[in-house]
Tab-separated table of C-alpha atoms in Angstrom:
chain	number	residue	atom	x	y	z
A	1	GLU	CA	-18.493	51.544	-161.558
A	2	ARG	CA	-18.296	55.192	-162.075
A	3	SER	CA	-17.789	55.915	-165.116
A	4	VAL	CA	-21.244	53.720	-165.316
A	5	ASN	CA	-22.525	55.695	-162.908
A	6	ALA	CA	-21.562	58.847	-164.563
A	7	VAL	CA	-22.908	57.256	-168.482
A	8	LYS	CA	-26.205	56.628	-166.633
A	9	ALA	CA	-26.346	60.506	-164.797
A	10	ALA	CA	-25.935	61.945	-168.417
A	11	ALA	CA	-28.449	59.630	-170.389
A	12	GLU	CA	-30.643	60.733	-167.424
A	13	GLY	CA	-29.991	64.212	-167.508
A	14	ASN	CA	-29.239	66.523	-170.417
A	15	GLY	CA	-27.868	63.429	-172.520
A	16	ARG	CA	-24.218	65.538	-172.200
A	17	ILE	CA	-21.164	63.794	-171.086
A	18	PHE	CA	-17.478	64.767	-170.392
A	19	LEU	CA	-15.019	61.728	-171.920
A	20	VAL	CA	-11.305	61.681	-171.465
A	21	ALA	CA	-8.767	59.500	-171.421
A	22	GLN	CA	-6.962	57.432	-169.508
A	23	LYS	CA	-3.383	57.669	-168.348
A	24	ASP	CA	-3.254	54.185	-167.945
A	25	ALA	CA	-6.495	52.000	-169.110
A	26	ALA	CA	-5.735	49.686	-166.265
A	27	GLN	CA	-6.213	51.965	-163.949
A	28	THR	CA	-10.340	50.645	-162.779
A	29	GLU	CA	-10.686	53.507	-160.305
A	30	PRO	CA	-8.949	56.612	-161.606
A	31	GLU	CA	-8.133	59.782	-159.622
A	32	LEU	CA	-7.714	63.224	-160.981
A	33	SER	CA	-3.315	62.075	-161.650
A	34	ASP	CA	-4.621	59.497	-163.416
A	35	ILE	CA	-6.324	60.852	-166.522
A	36	TYR	CA	-5.900	63.628	-169.230
A	37	GLU	CA	-7.089	67.352	-168.749
A	38	VAL	CA	-8.609	67.651	-172.824
A	39	GLY	CA	-11.132	65.628	-173.723
A	40	VAL	CA	-14.849	65.672	-175.798
A	41	ILE	CA	-18.179	66.530	-174.669
A	42	ALA	CA	-20.220	64.263	-175.907
A	43	GLU	CA	-24.132	63.039	-176.441
A	44	VAL	CA	-24.902	60.071	-175.249
A	45	ARG	CA	-26.906	58.551	-177.860
A	46	GLN	CA	-27.807	54.822	-176.669
A	47	LEU	CA	-26.973	52.794	-174.046
A	48	LEU	CA	-27.912	48.914	-173.187
A	49	THR	CA	-26.872	46.646	-170.313
A	50	THR	CA	-25.900	43.275	-172.044
A	51	PRO	CA	-27.024	40.040	-170.809
A	52	ASP	CA	-24.043	39.684	-169.153
A	53	GLY	CA	-24.082	42.353	-167.523
A	54	SER	CA	-21.750	45.072	-169.045
A	55	THR	CA	-22.912	48.299	-169.963
A	56	ARG	CA	-22.377	49.221	-173.916
A	57	VAL	CA	-23.126	53.126	-174.315
A	58	LEU	CA	-23.272	55.026	-178.048
A	59	VAL	CA	-21.817	58.434	-177.962
A	60	GLU	CA	-21.590	61.150	-180.392
A	61	GLY	CA	-18.278	63.851	-180.220
A	62	LEU	CA	-19.715	67.750	-179.989
A	63	THR	CA	-16.427	69.410	-179.392
A	64	ARG	CA	-13.064	69.115	-177.202
A	65	ALA	CA	-12.685	70.950	-173.911
A	66	LYS	CA	-10.442	71.105	-171.293
A	67	ARG	CA	-11.374	70.685	-167.403
A	68	VAL	CA	-11.354	73.948	-164.756
A	69	LYS	CA	-12.176	72.037	-161.829
A	70	SER	CA	-13.284	69.305	-159.794
A	71	VAL	CA	-17.165	68.859	-158.605
A	72	PRO	CA	-17.131	66.974	-155.407
A	73	GLY	CA	-19.543	64.235	-156.107
A	74	LYS	CA	-18.912	60.292	-154.935
A	75	GLU	CA	-20.311	58.543	-157.815
A	76	TYR	CA	-18.967	59.570	-160.542
A	77	LEU	CA	-15.911	62.133	-161.402
A	78	GLN	CA	-17.526	65.271	-162.464
A	79	PHE	CA	-16.475	68.794	-163.937
A	80	GLU	CA	-16.373	72.297	-164.894
A	81	VAL	CA	-15.389	71.547	-168.653
A	82	LYS	CA	-13.902	74.225	-171.117
A	83	GLU	CA	-15.225	74.620	-174.283
A	84	LEU	CA	-11.698	74.905	-176.391
A	85	PRO	CA	-12.212	76.749	-179.055
A	86	VAL	CA	-11.225	75.492	-182.913
A	87	ARG	CA	-8.995	77.863	-184.346
A	88	GLY	CA	-6.315	76.816	-187.298
A	89	MET	CA	-9.122	75.623	-189.263
A	90	GLU	CA	-9.346	77.680	-192.409
A	91	LEU	CA	-6.413	76.241	-195.175
A	92	SER	CA	-5.698	77.828	-198.382
A	93	GLU	CA	-6.870	75.999	-201.314
A	94	SER	CA	-3.093	74.958	-202.417
A	95	THR	CA	-2.590	74.447	-198.977
A	96	ALA	CA	-6.026	71.862	-197.688
A	97	ALA	CA	-4.965	70.185	-201.613
A	98	ALA	CA	-1.213	69.712	-200.523
A	99	ALA	CA	-2.219	68.139	-197.607
A	100	VAL	CA	-5.345	65.427	-198.760
A	101	ARG	CA	-2.401	65.244	-201.096
A	102	ALA	CA	0.094	64.088	-198.956
A	103	LEU	CA	-2.449	62.765	-195.853
A	104	LYS	CA	-3.373	60.278	-198.773
A	105	ASN	CA	-0.264	59.213	-199.913
A	106	THR	CA	0.903	58.314	-196.409
A	107	PHE	CA	-2.056	56.603	-195.155
A	108	ALA	CA	-2.257	54.400	-198.605
A	109	GLU	CA	1.259	53.088	-197.150
A	110	TYR	CA	-0.381	52.668	-194.093
A	111	ALA	CA	-2.867	50.659	-194.999
A	112	GLN	CA	-0.628	48.722	-197.818
A	113	ILE	CA	0.886	46.932	-194.943
A	114	SER	CA	-2.100	46.883	-192.137
A	115	PRO	CA	-3.622	44.040	-192.118
A	116	ARG	CA	-7.281	44.577	-190.944
A	117	MET	CA	-7.590	47.667	-193.143
A	118	PRO	CA	-11.068	46.901	-195.397
A	119	ARG	CA	-10.750	47.517	-199.299
A	120	GLU	CA	-14.327	49.460	-199.111
A	121	LEU	CA	-12.873	51.333	-195.460
A	122	PHE	CA	-10.037	52.096	-197.931
A	123	GLU	CA	-11.806	53.236	-200.172
A	124	GLY	CA	-14.340	55.389	-198.450
A	125	ILE	CA	-11.322	57.016	-197.338
A	126	MET	CA	-9.442	57.742	-200.311
A	127	SER	CA	-12.403	59.287	-201.836
A	128	GLU	CA	-12.628	62.160	-199.202
A	129	GLU	CA	-11.371	65.098	-200.863
A	130	ASN	CA	-12.464	67.358	-198.043
A	131	CYS	CA	-9.072	67.624	-195.121
A	132	ALA	CA	-10.613	67.799	-191.747
A	133	GLU	CA	-12.793	65.046	-192.814
A	134	LEU	CA	-9.789	63.263	-194.660
A	135	PHE	CA	-8.447	63.400	-191.592
A	136	GLU	CA	-11.214	63.101	-188.788
A	137	LYS	CA	-11.699	59.236	-190.787
A	138	VAL	CA	-7.779	58.530	-190.326
A	139	VAL	CA	-7.562	59.376	-187.080
A	140	PHE	CA	-10.241	57.021	-186.448
A	141	ASN	CA	-9.915	53.960	-188.956
A	142	VAL	CA	-5.595	53.846	-188.037
A	143	VAL	CA	-3.893	52.064	-185.005
A	144	LEU	CA	-2.378	54.918	-182.547
A	145	LYS	CA	-1.234	54.546	-179.182
A	146	VAL	CA	-3.629	56.423	-176.751
A	147	GLU	CA	-0.700	59.031	-175.826
A	148	ASP	CA	-0.739	59.604	-179.778
A	149	LYS	CA	-3.984	60.820	-180.182
A	150	GLN	CA	-4.389	62.043	-177.162
A	151	ALA	CA	-1.505	64.679	-178.521
A	152	LEU	CA	-3.617	64.878	-181.836
A	153	LEU	CA	-6.718	65.849	-179.997
A	154	GLU	CA	-5.076	68.570	-177.808
A	155	THR	CA	-3.472	70.191	-180.831
A	156	ASN	CA	-4.946	73.254	-182.556
A	157	GLY	CA	-4.517	73.716	-185.903
A	158	LEU	CA	-5.460	71.562	-188.915
A	159	LEU	CA	-2.056	71.577	-190.941
A	160	ARG	CA	-0.071	71.044	-187.016
A	161	ARG	CA	-2.325	68.377	-187.006
A	162	VAL	CA	-1.627	66.641	-190.228
A	163	LYS	CA	1.659	67.320	-190.255
A	164	MET	CA	1.649	65.305	-186.829
A	165	LEU	CA	-0.746	62.421	-187.464
A	166	ILE	CA	1.110	62.134	-191.322
A	167	SER	CA	4.463	61.829	-188.599
A	168	MET	CA	2.591	59.009	-186.241
A	169	LEU	CA	1.547	57.095	-189.114
A	170	GLU	CA	5.455	57.020	-190.866
A	171	SER	CA	6.428	55.764	-187.978
A	172	GLU	CA	3.657	53.528	-187.088
A	173	ILE	CA	4.508	52.675	-191.234
A	174	GLU	CA	7.827	51.280	-190.129
A	175	ILE	CA	7.649	49.546	-186.787
A	176	ILE	CA	5.090	47.356	-188.955
A	177	GLU	CA	8.032	47.467	-192.149
A	178	THR	CA	10.501	46.708	-189.124
A	179	GLU	CA	7.591	43.336	-187.281
A	180	ILE	CA	7.470	41.842	-190.909
A	181	ASP	CA	11.202	42.199	-191.107
A	182	ILE	CA	11.726	40.387	-188.212
A	183	GLN	CA	8.830	37.262	-188.841
A	184	GLU	CA	10.227	36.778	-191.765
A	185	GLN	CA	13.567	36.025	-190.237
A	186	VAL	CA	11.908	34.177	-188.146
A	187	LYS	CA	9.926	31.700	-190.531
A	188	GLU	CA	13.482	31.729	-192.129
A	189	GLN	CA	15.629	30.495	-189.571
A	190	VAL	CA	12.685	27.542	-188.402
A	191	ASP	CA	12.623	26.120	-191.769
A	192	LYS	CA	16.732	26.213	-192.362
A	193	ASN	CA	16.282	24.677	-188.691
A	194	GLN	CA	13.562	21.977	-190.192
A	195	ARG	CA	15.826	21.095	-193.456
A	196	GLU	CA	18.690	20.348	-190.659
């Protein structure tokens, strides 16, 4: 309820809203300790109430920000926030090329074993040559834990973020491969039992 109130207030005001992830998505009324400090200042682009009464919102992220202090309010959580400066985004040509190549190689491996990766989406991501844009596209289109995406959001420096993302993707690849192995072993055991 409070989140819906915040979105509506933003839409009726200057359109800006501070979006921040909850540490536990199941928490329906999060308190200060239940949400992260770093989030995104976004602009509300569209607000819809569906026939079933739920609210859908389309936002565009503008910049990273950190909450500085709470502002008293009963209808929704309010904060004073500070924009976080963008640091370490400039890479030398050779470093950027190496980072792009490394991220594409790892992403290709992930996409090959991920069952939900449409071909057009994969090709669109793989055709990206700008390191920062590639990073954003990969993060947006892979399944990562909220904690991992939060860590990426909080990290400064493009090269550090790319290295962190590659490490996360490699861990995810290992998990998916192990999951596939387990499923195959179970299937083999079921088939063997049925034959017997």
